[in-house]
Amino acid sequence: MGEAFEGTIAFRVVVALRDDIVTMALKPGDVISESDIAGRYGVSRQPVREAFIRLAQQGLLLIRPKRATVVKKISPDGVRQSRFIRESIEVEIIRRVATAPAAETAAVLAELIADQEAASAANDSRRFHKLDELFHRTLARLAGVEYAWQLIDDHKMQLDRVRYLTLGVSSSQRAIAEHKIIAEAVSKGDVASAEAAMRAHLGRAELLLNQTIEDFPDYFE
């Protein structure tokens, strides 16, 4: 978003509001106003107005002049495009990590997976979601291309909403099992297996999309 913007109150509102939308604290179709959100986060209306514009550009809000602003419904096409962008970049990341794994790699990934197991056991979906993100961002850091994760993060909001709707003990356990396969292949320097494991892991997004459309039809365009 740019370093200058990242230091502003508006940026903090963007982060908080985006998190509320992704985690379904604000649901697709919910009507919101600048005054309500300003009160929710304890800020003035000006940074909220800036945040609304940013989130509208990212496809999360629909701003209707002289009418209420609405949390946009999830776009199935947007989810599929998010998955394409993410898979294209992350497969290259995992190839780079597995080609020359750093000495710290196995221990770092094992610790992250242990934290994920604890969050899953506590049925803490919000914490698990953050730890899941951290696992993938850490792979980018280990590959020496952490900025690539920012590119992914900027384009995966629609996908994140679907993922959060399907989070639960069974889905988190499945994700953890897949993370373990990825971590093992990376630690061994097995590039082909690491790439295949990442493709399989991210490819599950299509199944999640179909499931959530069936379970929450009112949340989708």
JSON list of C-alpha atoms in Angstrom, two decimals:
[
{"chain": "A", "resi": 1, "resn": "MET", "atom": "CA", "xyz": [0.00, 0.00, 0.00]},
{"chain": "A", "resi": 2, "resn": "GLY", "atom": "CA", "xyz": [3.01, 2.28, 0.32]},
{"chain": "A", "resi": 3, "resn": "GLU", "atom": "CA", "xyz": [5.09, 3.20, 3.36]},
{"chain": "A", "resi": 4, "resn": "ALA", "atom": "CA", "xyz": [3.52, 6.66, 3.73]},
{"chain": "A", "resi": 5, "resn": "PHE", "atom": "CA", "xyz": [0.01, 5.25, 3.88]},
{"chain": "A", "resi": 6, "resn": "GLU", "atom": "CA", "xyz": [0.99, 2.39, 6.20]},
{"chain": "A", "resi": 7, "resn": "GLY", "atom": "CA", "xyz": [1.79, 4.84, 8.98]},
{"chain": "A", "resi": 8, "resn": "THR", "atom": "CA", "xyz": [-1.63, 6.48, 8.93]},
{"chain": "A", "resi": 9, "resn": "ILE", "atom": "CA", "xyz": [-4.78, 6.01, 10.97]},
{"chain": "A", "resi": 10, "resn": "ALA", "atom": "CA", "xyz": [-6.57, 5.16, 7.72]},
{"chain": "A", "resi": 11, "resn": "PHE", "atom": "CA", "xyz": [-4.21, 2.21, 7.18]},
{"chain": "A", "resi": 12, "resn": "ARG", "atom": "CA", "xyz": [-4.96, 0.89, 10.67]},
{"chain": "A", "resi": 13, "resn": "VAL", "atom": "CA", "xyz": [-8.67, 1.16, 9.91]},
{"chain": "A", "resi": 14, "resn": "VAL", "atom": "CA", "xyz": [-8.14, -0.72, 6.63]},
{"chain": "A", "resi": 15, "resn": "VAL", "atom": "CA", "xyz": [-6.38, -3.55, 8.48]},
{"chain": "A", "resi": 16, "resn": "ALA", "atom": "CA", "xyz": [-9.02, -3.76, 11.23]},
{"chain": "A", "resi": 17, "resn": "LEU", "atom": "CA", "xyz": [-11.97, -3.51, 8.88]},
{"chain": "A", "resi": 18, "resn": "ARG", "atom": "CA", "xyz": [-10.51, -6.01, 6.45]},
{"chain": "A", "resi": 19, "resn": "ASP", "atom": "CA", "xyz": [-9.98, -8.43, 9.34]},
{"chain": "A", "resi": 20, "resn": "ASP", "atom": "CA", "xyz": [-13.60, -8.00, 10.45]},
{"chain": "A", "resi": 21, "resn": "ILE", "atom": "CA", "xyz": [-14.81, -8.70, 6.91]},
{"chain": "A", "resi": 22, "resn": "VAL", "atom": "CA", "xyz": [-12.57, -11.74, 6.39]},
{"chain": "A", "resi": 23, "resn": "THR", "atom": "CA", "xyz": [-13.50, -13.27, 9.76]},
{"chain": "A", "resi": 24, "resn": "MET", "atom": "CA", "xyz": [-17.21, -12.63, 9.19]},
{"chain": "A", "resi": 25, "resn": "ALA", "atom": "CA", "xyz": [-17.60, -10.19, 12.08]},
{"chain": "A", "resi": 26, "resn": "LEU", "atom": "CA", "xyz": [-19.02, -8.13, 9.21]},
{"chain": "A", "resi": 27, "resn": "LYS", "atom": "CA", "xyz": [-20.89, -10.42, 6.84]},
{"chain": "A", "resi": 28, "resn": "PRO", "atom": "CA", "xyz": [-21.55, -10.15, 3.09]},
{"chain": "A", "resi": 29, "resn": "GLY", "atom": "CA", "xyz": [-24.51, -7.85, 2.60]},
{"chain": "A", "resi": 30, "resn": "ASP", "atom": "CA", "xyz": [-24.08, -6.02, 5.92]},
{"chain": "A", "resi": 31, "resn": "VAL", "atom": "CA", "xyz": [-24.76, -2.29, 5.73]},
{"chain": "A", "resi": 32, "resn": "ILE", "atom": "CA", "xyz": [-22.15, -0.03, 7.36]},
{"chain": "A", "resi": 33, "resn": "SER", "atom": "CA", "xyz": [-21.63, 3.70, 7.69]},
{"chain": "A", "resi": 34, "resn": "GLU", "atom": "CA", "xyz": [-18.65, 5.95, 8.25]},
{"chain": "A", "resi": 35, "resn": "SER", "atom": "CA", "xyz": [-20.03, 7.09, 11.61]},
{"chain": "A", "resi": 36, "resn": "ASP", "atom": "CA", "xyz": [-20.65, 3.52, 12.82]},
{"chain": "A", "resi": 37, "resn": "ILE", "atom": "CA", "xyz": [-17.15, 2.36, 11.86]},
{"chain": "A", "resi": 38, "resn": "ALA", "atom": "CA", "xyz": [-15.57, 5.51, 13.31]},
{"chain": "A", "resi": 39, "resn": "GLY", "atom": "CA", "xyz": [-17.26, 4.74, 16.61]},
{"chain": "A", "resi": 40, "resn": "ARG", "atom": "CA", "xyz": [-16.34, 1.04, 16.37]},
{"chain": "A", "resi": 41, "resn": "TYR", "atom": "CA", "xyz": [-12.62, 1.82, 16.08]},
{"chain": "A", "resi": 42, "resn": "GLY", "atom": "CA", "xyz": [-12.53, 5.09, 18.02]},
{"chain": "A", "resi": 43, "resn": "VAL", "atom": "CA", "xyz": [-11.37, 7.31, 15.16]},
{"chain": "A", "resi": 44, "resn": "SER", "atom": "CA", "xyz": [-12.73, 10.27, 13.18]},
{"chain": "A", "resi": 45, "resn": "ARG", "atom": "CA", "xyz": [-14.71, 9.83, 9.98]},
{"chain": "A", "resi": 46, "resn": "GLN", "atom": "CA", "xyz": [-11.97, 11.07, 7.61]},
{"chain": "A", "resi": 47, "resn": "PRO", "atom": "CA", "xyz": [-9.66, 8.03, 7.96]},
{"chain": "A", "resi": 48, "resn": "VAL", "atom": "CA", "xyz": [-12.72, 5.78, 7.75]},
{"chain": "A", "resi": 49, "resn": "ARG", "atom": "CA", "xyz": [-13.66, 7.43, 4.45]},
{"chain": "A", "resi": 50, "resn": "GLU", "atom": "CA", "xyz": [-10.14, 6.76, 3.13]},
{"chain": "A", "resi": 51, "resn": "ALA", "atom": "CA", "xyz": [-10.32, 3.16, 4.34]},
{"chain": "A", "resi": 52, "resn": "PHE", "atom": "CA", "xyz": [-13.68, 2.65, 2.63]},
{"chain": "A", "resi": 53, "resn": "ILE", "atom": "CA", "xyz": [-12.18, 3.79, -0.67]},
{"chain": "A", "resi": 54, "resn": "ARG", "atom": "CA", "xyz": [-9.21, 1.41, -0.31]},
{"chain": "A", "resi": 55, "resn": "LEU", "atom": "CA", "xyz": [-11.43, -1.56, 0.55]},
{"chain": "A", "resi": 56, "resn": "ALA", "atom": "CA", "xyz": [-13.82, -0.75, -2.29]},
{"chain": "A", "resi": 57, "resn": "GLN", "atom": "CA", "xyz": [-10.83, -0.88, -4.65]},
{"chain": "A", "resi": 58, "resn": "GLN", "atom": "CA", "xyz": [-9.98, -4.30, -3.22]},
{"chain": "A", "resi": 59, "resn": "GLY", "atom": "CA", "xyz": [-13.50, -5.57, -3.86]},
{"chain": "A", "resi": 60, "resn": "LEU", "atom": "CA", "xyz": [-14.64, -5.85, -0.24]},
{"chain": "A", "resi": 61, "resn": "LEU", "atom": "CA", "xyz": [-16.99, -2.86, -0.04]},
{"chain": "A", "resi": 62, "resn": "LEU", "atom": "CA", "xyz": [-19.59, -1.33, -2.33]},
{"chain": "A", "resi": 63, "resn": "ILE", "atom": "CA", "xyz": [-19.80, 2.43, -1.87]},
{"chain": "A", "resi": 64, "resn": "ARG", "atom": "CA", "xyz": [-23.10, 3.82, -3.12]},
{"chain": "A", "resi": 65, "resn": "PRO", "atom": "CA", "xyz": [-23.21, 7.65, -3.29]},
{"chain": "A", "resi": 66, "resn": "LYS", "atom": "CA", "xyz": [-25.90, 9.10, -1.02]},
{"chain": "A", "resi": 67, "resn": "ARG", "atom": "CA", "xyz": [-26.81, 5.56, 0.05]},
{"chain": "A", "resi": 68, "resn": "ALA", "atom": "CA", "xyz": [-25.41, 3.10, 2.57]},
{"chain": "A", "resi": 69, "resn": "THR", "atom": "CA", "xyz": [-22.08, 1.36, 2.06]},
{"chain": "A", "resi": 70, "resn": "VAL", "atom": "CA", "xyz": [-22.40, -2.43, 1.88]},
{"chain": "A", "resi": 71, "resn": "VAL", "atom": "CA", "xyz": [-20.00, -5.30, 2.55]},
{"chain": "A", "resi": 72, "resn": "LYS", "atom": "CA", "xyz": [-19.79, -6.90, -0.88]},
{"chain": "A", "resi": 73, "resn": "LYS", "atom": "CA", "xyz": [-20.83, -10.47, -1.39]},
{"chain": "A", "resi": 74, "resn": "ILE", "atom": "CA", "xyz": [-18.09, -12.94, -2.29]},
{"chain": "A", "resi": 75, "resn": "SER", "atom": "CA", "xyz": [-17.23, -13.23, -5.96]},
{"chain": "A", "resi": 76, "resn": "PRO", "atom": "CA", "xyz": [-16.63, -16.86, -7.03]},
{"chain": "A", "resi": 77, "resn": "ASP", "atom": "CA", "xyz": [-14.61, -15.58, -9.99]},
{"chain": "A", "resi": 78, "resn": "GLY", "atom": "CA", "xyz": [-12.60, -13.40, -7.61]},
{"chain": "A", "resi": 79, "resn": "VAL", "atom": "CA", "xyz": [-11.87, -16.43, -5.44]},
{"chain": "A", "resi": 80, "resn": "ARG", "atom": "CA", "xyz": [-10.64, -18.42, -8.44]},
{"chain": "A", "resi": 81, "resn": "GLN", "atom": "CA", "xyz": [-8.43, -15.56, -9.61]},
{"chain": "A", "resi": 82, "resn": "SER", "atom": "CA", "xyz": [-7.03, -15.17, -6.08]},
{"chain": "A", "resi": 83, "resn": "ARG", "atom": "CA", "xyz": [-6.17, -18.84, -6.03]},
{"chain": "A", "resi": 84, "resn": "PHE", "atom": "CA", "xyz": [-4.44, -18.60, -9.44]},
{"chain": "A", "resi": 85, "resn": "ILE", "atom": "CA", "xyz": [-2.29, -15.68, -8.30]},
{"chain": "A", "resi": 86, "resn": "ARG", "atom": "CA", "xyz": [-1.45, -17.31, -5.00]},
{"chain": "A", "resi": 87, "resn": "GLU", "atom": "CA", "xyz": [-0.57, -20.71, -6.47]},
{"chain": "A", "resi": 88, "resn": "SER", "atom": "CA", "xyz": [1.58, -19.20, -9.22]},
{"chain": "A", "resi": 89, "resn": "ILE", "atom": "CA", "xyz": [3.70, -17.31, -6.70]},
{"chain": "A", "resi": 90, "resn": "GLU", "atom": "CA", "xyz": [3.78, -19.84, -3.86]},
{"chain": "A", "resi": 91, "resn": "VAL", "atom": "CA", "xyz": [4.85, -22.75, -6.03]},
{"chain": "A", "resi": 92, "resn": "GLU", "atom": "CA", "xyz": [7.87, -20.70, -7.10]},
{"chain": "A", "resi": 93, "resn": "ILE", "atom": "CA", "xyz": [8.51, -19.79, -3.45]},
{"chain": "A", "resi": 94, "resn": "ILE", "atom": "CA", "xyz": [8.43, -23.42, -2.30]},
{"chain": "A", "resi": 95, "resn": "ARG", "atom": "CA", "xyz": [10.70, -24.46, -5.18]},
{"chain": "A", "resi": 96, "resn": "ARG", "atom": "CA", "xyz": [13.21, -21.84, -4.11]},
{"chain": "A", "resi": 97, "resn": "VAL", "atom": "CA", "xyz": [13.07, -22.83, -0.41]},
{"chain": "A", "resi": 98, "resn": "ALA", "atom": "CA", "xyz": [13.43, -26.55, -1.14]},
{"chain": "A", "resi": 99, "resn": "THR", "atom": "CA", "xyz": [16.29, -26.06, -3.59]},
{"chain": "A", "resi": 100, "resn": "ALA", "atom": "CA", "xyz": [18.59, -24.87, -0.82]},
{"chain": "A", "resi": 101, "resn": "PRO", "atom": "CA", "xyz": [16.88, -25.16, 2.60]},
{"chain": "A", "resi": 102, "resn": "ALA", "atom": "CA", "xyz": [18.50, -23.08, 5.33]},
{"chain": "A", "resi": 103, "resn": "ALA", "atom": "CA", "xyz": [19.72, -24.80, 8.49]},
{"chain": "A", "resi": 104, "resn": "GLU", "atom": "CA", "xyz": [16.90, -23.22, 10.51]},
{"chain": "A", "resi": 105, "resn": "THR", "atom": "CA", "xyz": [14.13, -24.30, 8.15]},
{"chain": "A", "resi": 106, "resn": "ALA", "atom": "CA", "xyz": [13.03, -27.58, 9.75]},
{"chain": "A", "resi": 107, "resn": "ALA", "atom": "CA", "xyz": [12.96, -26.16, 13.29]},
{"chain": "A", "resi": 108, "resn": "VAL", "atom": "CA", "xyz": [11.15, -22.95, 12.31]},
{"chain": "A", "resi": 109, "resn": "LEU", "atom": "CA", "xyz": [8.43, -24.79, 10.39]},
{"chain": "A", "resi": 110, "resn": "ALA", "atom": "CA", "xyz": [8.03, -27.42, 13.12]},
{"chain": "A", "resi": 111, "resn": "GLU", "atom": "CA", "xyz": [7.47, -24.70, 15.72]},
{"chain": "A", "resi": 112, "resn": "LEU", "atom": "CA", "xyz": [4.84, -23.01, 13.57]},
{"chain": "A", "resi": 113, "resn": "ILE", "atom": "CA", "xyz": [3.02, -26.30, 13.01]},
{"chain": "A", "resi": 114, "resn": "ALA", "atom": "CA", "xyz": [3.07, -27.01, 16.77]},
{"chain": "A", "resi": 115, "resn": "ASP", "atom": "CA", "xyz": [1.45, -23.62, 17.37]},
{"chain": "A", "resi": 116, "resn": "GLN", "atom": "CA", "xyz": [-1.18, -24.44, 14.74]},
{"chain": "A", "resi": 117, "resn": "GLU", "atom": "CA", "xyz": [-1.94, -27.75, 16.48]},
{"chain": "A", "resi": 118, "resn": "ALA", "atom": "CA", "xyz": [-2.47, -25.91, 19.77]},
{"chain": "A", "resi": 119, "resn": "ALA", "atom": "CA", "xyz": [-4.84, -23.41, 18.12]},
{"chain": "A", "resi": 120, "resn": "SER", "atom": "CA", "xyz": [-6.76, -26.21, 16.44]},
{"chain": "A", "resi": 121, "resn": "ALA", "atom": "CA", "xyz": [-7.06, -28.16, 19.71]},
{"chain": "A", "resi": 122, "resn": "ALA", "atom": "CA", "xyz": [-8.48, -25.02, 21.34]},
{"chain": "A", "resi": 123, "resn": "ASN", "atom": "CA", "xyz": [-10.86, -24.55, 18.37]},
{"chain": "A", "resi": 124, "resn": "ASP", "atom": "CA", "xyz": [-9.49, -21.02, 18.05]},
{"chain": "A", "resi": 125, "resn": "SER", "atom": "CA", "xyz": [-10.29, -20.26, 14.39]},
{"chain": "A", "resi": 126, "resn": "ARG", "atom": "CA", "xyz": [-9.03, -16.69, 14.45]},
{"chain": "A", "resi": 127, "resn": "ARG", "atom": "CA", "xyz": [-5.64, -17.68, 15.89]},
{"chain": "A", "resi": 128, "resn": "PHE", "atom": "CA", "xyz": [-5.35, -20.66, 13.55]},
{"chain": "A", "resi": 129, "resn": "HIS", "atom": "CA", "xyz": [-6.04, -18.43, 10.55]},
{"chain": "A", "resi": 130, "resn": "LYS", "atom": "CA", "xyz": [-3.24, -16.07, 11.59]},
{"chain": "A", "resi": 131, "resn": "LEU", "atom": "CA", "xyz": [-0.83, -18.96, 12.16]},
{"chain": "A", "resi": 132, "resn": "ASP", "atom": "CA", "xyz": [-1.74, -20.45, 8.80]},
{"chain": "A", "resi": 133, "resn": "GLU", "atom": "CA", "xyz": [-0.87, -17.11, 7.19]},
{"chain": "A", "resi": 134, "resn": "LEU", "atom": "CA", "xyz": [2.38, -16.98, 9.16]},
{"chain": "A", "resi": 135, "resn": "PHE", "atom": "CA", "xyz": [3.40, -20.43, 7.88]},
{"chain": "A", "resi": 136, "resn": "HIS", "atom": "CA", "xyz": [3.15, -19.28, 4.28]},
{"chain": "A", "resi": 137, "resn": "ARG", "atom": "CA", "xyz": [4.71, -15.89, 4.94]},
{"chain": "A", "resi": 138, "resn": "THR", "atom": "CA", "xyz": [7.61, -17.62, 6.70]},
{"chain": "A", "resi": 139, "resn": "LEU", "atom": "CA", "xyz": [8.23, -19.77, 3.63]},
{"chain": "A", "resi": 140, "resn": "ALA", "atom": "CA", "xyz": [8.52, -16.57, 1.60]},
{"chain": "A", "resi": 141, "resn": "ARG", "atom": "CA", "xyz": [10.98, -15.18, 4.16]},
{"chain": "A", "resi": 142, "resn": "LEU", "atom": "CA", "xyz": [13.04, -18.38, 4.08]},
{"chain": "A", "resi": 143, "resn": "ALA", "atom": "CA", "xyz": [13.12, -18.08, 0.29]},
{"chain": "A", "resi": 144, "resn": "GLY", "atom": "CA", "xyz": [14.41, -14.54, 0.62]},
{"chain": "A", "resi": 145, "resn": "VAL", "atom": "CA", "xyz": [11.35, -13.08, -1.11]},
{"chain": "A", "resi": 146, "resn": "GLU", "atom": "CA", "xyz": [9.11, -11.93, 1.73]},
{"chain": "A", "resi": 147, "resn": "TYR", "atom": "CA", "xyz": [7.81, -9.09, -0.44]},
{"chain": "A", "resi": 148, "resn": "ALA", "atom": "CA", "xyz": [6.24, -11.76, -2.66]},
{"chain": "A", "resi": 149, "resn": "TRP", "atom": "CA", "xyz": [3.94, -12.61, 0.25]},
{"chain": "A", "resi": 150, "resn": "GLN", "atom": "CA", "xyz": [2.74, -9.01, 0.31]},
{"chain": "A", "resi": 151, "resn": "LEU", "atom": "CA", "xyz": [1.76, -9.35, -3.34]},
{"chain": "A", "resi": 152, "resn": "ILE", "atom": "CA", "xyz": [-0.22, -12.49, -2.48]},
{"chain": "A", "resi": 153, "resn": "ASP", "atom": "CA", "xyz": [-1.79, -10.84, 0.55]},
{"chain": "A", "resi": 154, "resn": "ASP", "atom": "CA", "xyz": [-3.00, -7.89, -1.53]},
{"chain": "A", "resi": 155, "resn": "HIS", "atom": "CA", "xyz": [-4.94, -10.20, -3.85]},
{"chain": "A", "resi": 156, "resn": "LYS", "atom": "CA", "xyz": [-6.35, -12.97, -1.68]},
{"chain": "A", "resi": 157, "resn": "MET", "atom": "CA", "xyz": [-9.13, -11.30, 0.32]},
{"chain": "A", "resi": 158, "resn": "GLN", "atom": "CA", "xyz": [-11.95, -13.11, -1.47]},
{"chain": "A", "resi": 159, "resn": "LEU", "atom": "CA", "xyz": [-10.17, -16.43, -0.99]},
{"chain": "A", "resi": 160, "resn": "ASP", "atom": "CA", "xyz": [-9.58, -15.64, 2.69]},
{"chain": "A", "resi": 161, "resn": "ARG", "atom": "CA", "xyz": [-13.30, -15.13, 3.27]},
{"chain": "A", "resi": 162, "resn": "VAL", "atom": "CA", "xyz": [-14.06, -18.59, 1.86]},
{"chain": "A", "resi": 163, "resn": "ARG", "atom": "CA", "xyz": [-11.27, -20.17, 3.89]},
{"chain": "A", "resi": 164, "resn": "TYR", "atom": "CA", "xyz": [-12.53, -18.61, 7.11]},
{"chain": "A", "resi": 165, "resn": "LEU", "atom": "CA", "xyz": [-16.09, -19.82, 6.51]},
{"chain": "A", "resi": 166, "resn": "THR", "atom": "CA", "xyz": [-14.82, -23.40, 6.34]},
{"chain": "A", "resi": 167, "resn": "LEU", "atom": "CA", "xyz": [-12.46, -23.24, 9.31]},
{"chain": "A", "resi": 168, "resn": "GLY", "atom": "CA", "xyz": [-13.13, -25.78, 12.03]},
{"chain": "A", "resi": 169, "resn": "VAL", "atom": "CA", "xyz": [-11.34, -28.60, 13.81]},
{"chain": "A", "resi": 170, "resn": "SER", "atom": "CA", "xyz": [-11.53, -31.00, 10.85]},
{"chain": "A", "resi": 171, "resn": "SER", "atom": "CA", "xyz": [-10.44, -28.46, 8.24]},
{"chain": "A", "resi": 172, "resn": "SER", "atom": "CA", "xyz": [-7.62, -27.12, 10.41]},
{"chain": "A", "resi": 173, "resn": "GLN", "atom": "CA", "xyz": [-6.37, -30.66, 11.06]},
{"chain": "A", "resi": 174, "resn": "ARG", "atom": "CA", "xyz": [-6.34, -31.31, 7.33]},
{"chain": "A", "resi": 175, "resn": "ALA", "atom": "CA", "xyz": [-4.39, -28.11, 6.74]},
{"chain": "A", "resi": 176, "resn": "ILE", "atom": "CA", "xyz": [-1.90, -29.05, 9.45]},
{"chain": "A", "resi": 177, "resn": "ALA", "atom": "CA", "xyz": [-1.36, -32.48, 7.88]},
{"chain": "A", "resi": 178, "resn": "GLU", "atom": "CA", "xyz": [-0.68, -30.79, 4.53]},
{"chain": "A", "resi": 179, "resn": "HIS", "atom": "CA", "xyz": [1.68, -28.30, 6.16]},
{"chain": "A", "resi": 180, "resn": "LYS", "atom": "CA", "xyz": [3.63, -31.22, 7.65]},
{"chain": "A", "resi": 181, "resn": "ILE", "atom": "CA", "xyz": [4.02, -32.81, 4.21]},
{"chain": "A", "resi": 182, "resn": "ILE", "atom": "CA", "xyz": [5.23, -29.50, 2.78]},
{"chain": "A", "resi": 183, "resn": "ALA", "atom": "CA", "xyz": [7.65, -28.95, 5.68]},
{"chain": "A", "resi": 184, "resn": "GLU", "atom": "CA", "xyz": [9.09, -32.46, 5.41]},
{"chain": "A", "resi": 185, "resn": "ALA", "atom": "CA", "xyz": [9.69, -32.18, 1.66]},
{"chain": "A", "resi": 186, "resn": "VAL", "atom": "CA", "xyz": [11.30, -28.75, 2.06]},
{"chain": "A", "resi": 187, "resn": "SER", "atom": "CA", "xyz": [13.54, -29.88, 4.91]},
{"chain": "A", "resi": 188, "resn": "LYS", "atom": "CA", "xyz": [14.75, -32.82, 2.80]},
{"chain": "A", "resi": 189, "resn": "GLY", "atom": "CA", "xyz": [15.40, -30.57, -0.18]},
{"chain": "A", "resi": 190, "resn": "ASP", "atom": "CA", "xyz": [12.93, -32.61, -2.23]},
{"chain": "A", "resi": 191, "resn": "VAL", "atom": "CA", "xyz": [11.88, -29.94, -4.71]},
{"chain": "A", "resi": 192, "resn": "ALA", "atom": "CA", "xyz": [9.43, -32.05, -6.75]},
{"chain": "A", "resi": 193, "resn": "SER", "atom": "CA", "xyz": [7.58, -33.33, -3.68]},
{"chain": "A", "resi": 194, "resn": "ALA", "atom": "CA", "xyz": [7.48, -29.87, -2.10]},
{"chain": "A", "resi": 195, "resn": "GLU", "atom": "CA", "xyz": [6.02, -28.35, -5.25]},
{"chain": "A", "resi": 196, "resn": "ALA", "atom": "CA", "xyz": [3.43, -31.14, -5.60]},
{"chain": "A", "resi": 197, "resn": "ALA", "atom": "CA", "xyz": [2.45, -30.79, -1.94]},
{"chain": "A", "resi": 198, "resn": "MET", "atom": "CA", "xyz": [1.98, -27.04, -2.26]},
{"chain": "A", "resi": 199, "resn": "ARG", "atom": "CA", "xyz": [-0.13, -27.42, -5.39]},
{"chain": "A", "resi": 200, "resn": "ALA", "atom": "CA", "xyz": [-2.33, -29.99, -3.66]},
{"chain": "A", "resi": 201, "resn": "HIS", "atom": "CA", "xyz": [-2.63, -27.79, -0.57]},
{"chain": "A", "resi": 202, "resn": "LEU", "atom": "CA", "xyz": [-3.67, -24.67, -2.47]},
{"chain": "A", "resi": 203, "resn": "GLY", "atom": "CA", "xyz": [-5.73, -26.62, -5.00]},
{"chain": "A", "resi": 204, "resn": "ARG", "atom": "CA", "xyz": [-8.22, -27.50, -2.26]},
{"chain": "A", "resi": 205, "resn": "ALA", "atom": "CA", "xyz": [-9.57, -23.95, -2.61]},
{"chain": "A", "resi": 206, "resn": "GLU", "atom": "CA", "xyz": [-11.92, -25.06, -5.41]},
{"chain": "A", "resi": 207, "resn": "LEU", "atom": "CA", "xyz": [-13.49, -27.67, -3.14]},
{"chain": "A", "resi": 208, "resn": "LEU", "atom": "CA", "xyz": [-13.82, -25.11, -0.36]},
{"chain": "A", "resi": 209, "resn": "LEU", "atom": "CA", "xyz": [-15.47, -22.67, -2.76]},
{"chain": "A", "resi": 210, "resn": "ASN", "atom": "CA", "xyz": [-18.06, -25.20, -3.90]},
{"chain": "A", "resi": 211, "resn": "GLN", "atom": "CA", "xyz": [-18.76, -26.19, -0.30]},
{"chain": "A", "resi": 212, "resn": "THR", "atom": "CA", "xyz": [-19.27, -22.62, 0.90]},
{"chain": "A", "resi": 213, "resn": "ILE", "atom": "CA", "xyz": [-21.50, -21.69, -2.05]},
{"chain": "A", "resi": 214, "resn": "GLU", "atom": "CA", "xyz": [-23.70, -24.64, -1.09]},
{"chain": "A", "resi": 215, "resn": "ASP", "atom": "CA", "xyz": [-23.63, -23.90, 2.65]},
{"chain": "A", "resi": 216, "resn": "PHE", "atom": "CA", "xyz": [-23.87, -20.07, 2.48]},
{"chain": "A", "resi": 217, "resn": "PRO", "atom": "CA", "xyz": [-25.57, -19.19, -0.83]},
{"chain": "A", "resi": 218, "resn": "ASP", "atom": "CA", "xyz": [-26.65, -15.75, 0.41]},
{"chain": "A", "resi": 219, "resn": "TYR", "atom": "CA", "xyz": [-23.01, -14.74, 0.91]},
{"chain": "A", "resi": 220, "resn": "PHE", "atom": "CA", "xyz": [-22.14, -15.05, -2.77]},
{"chain": "A", "resi": 221, "resn": "GLU", "atom": "CA", "xyz": [-22.74, -12.92, -5.84]}
]
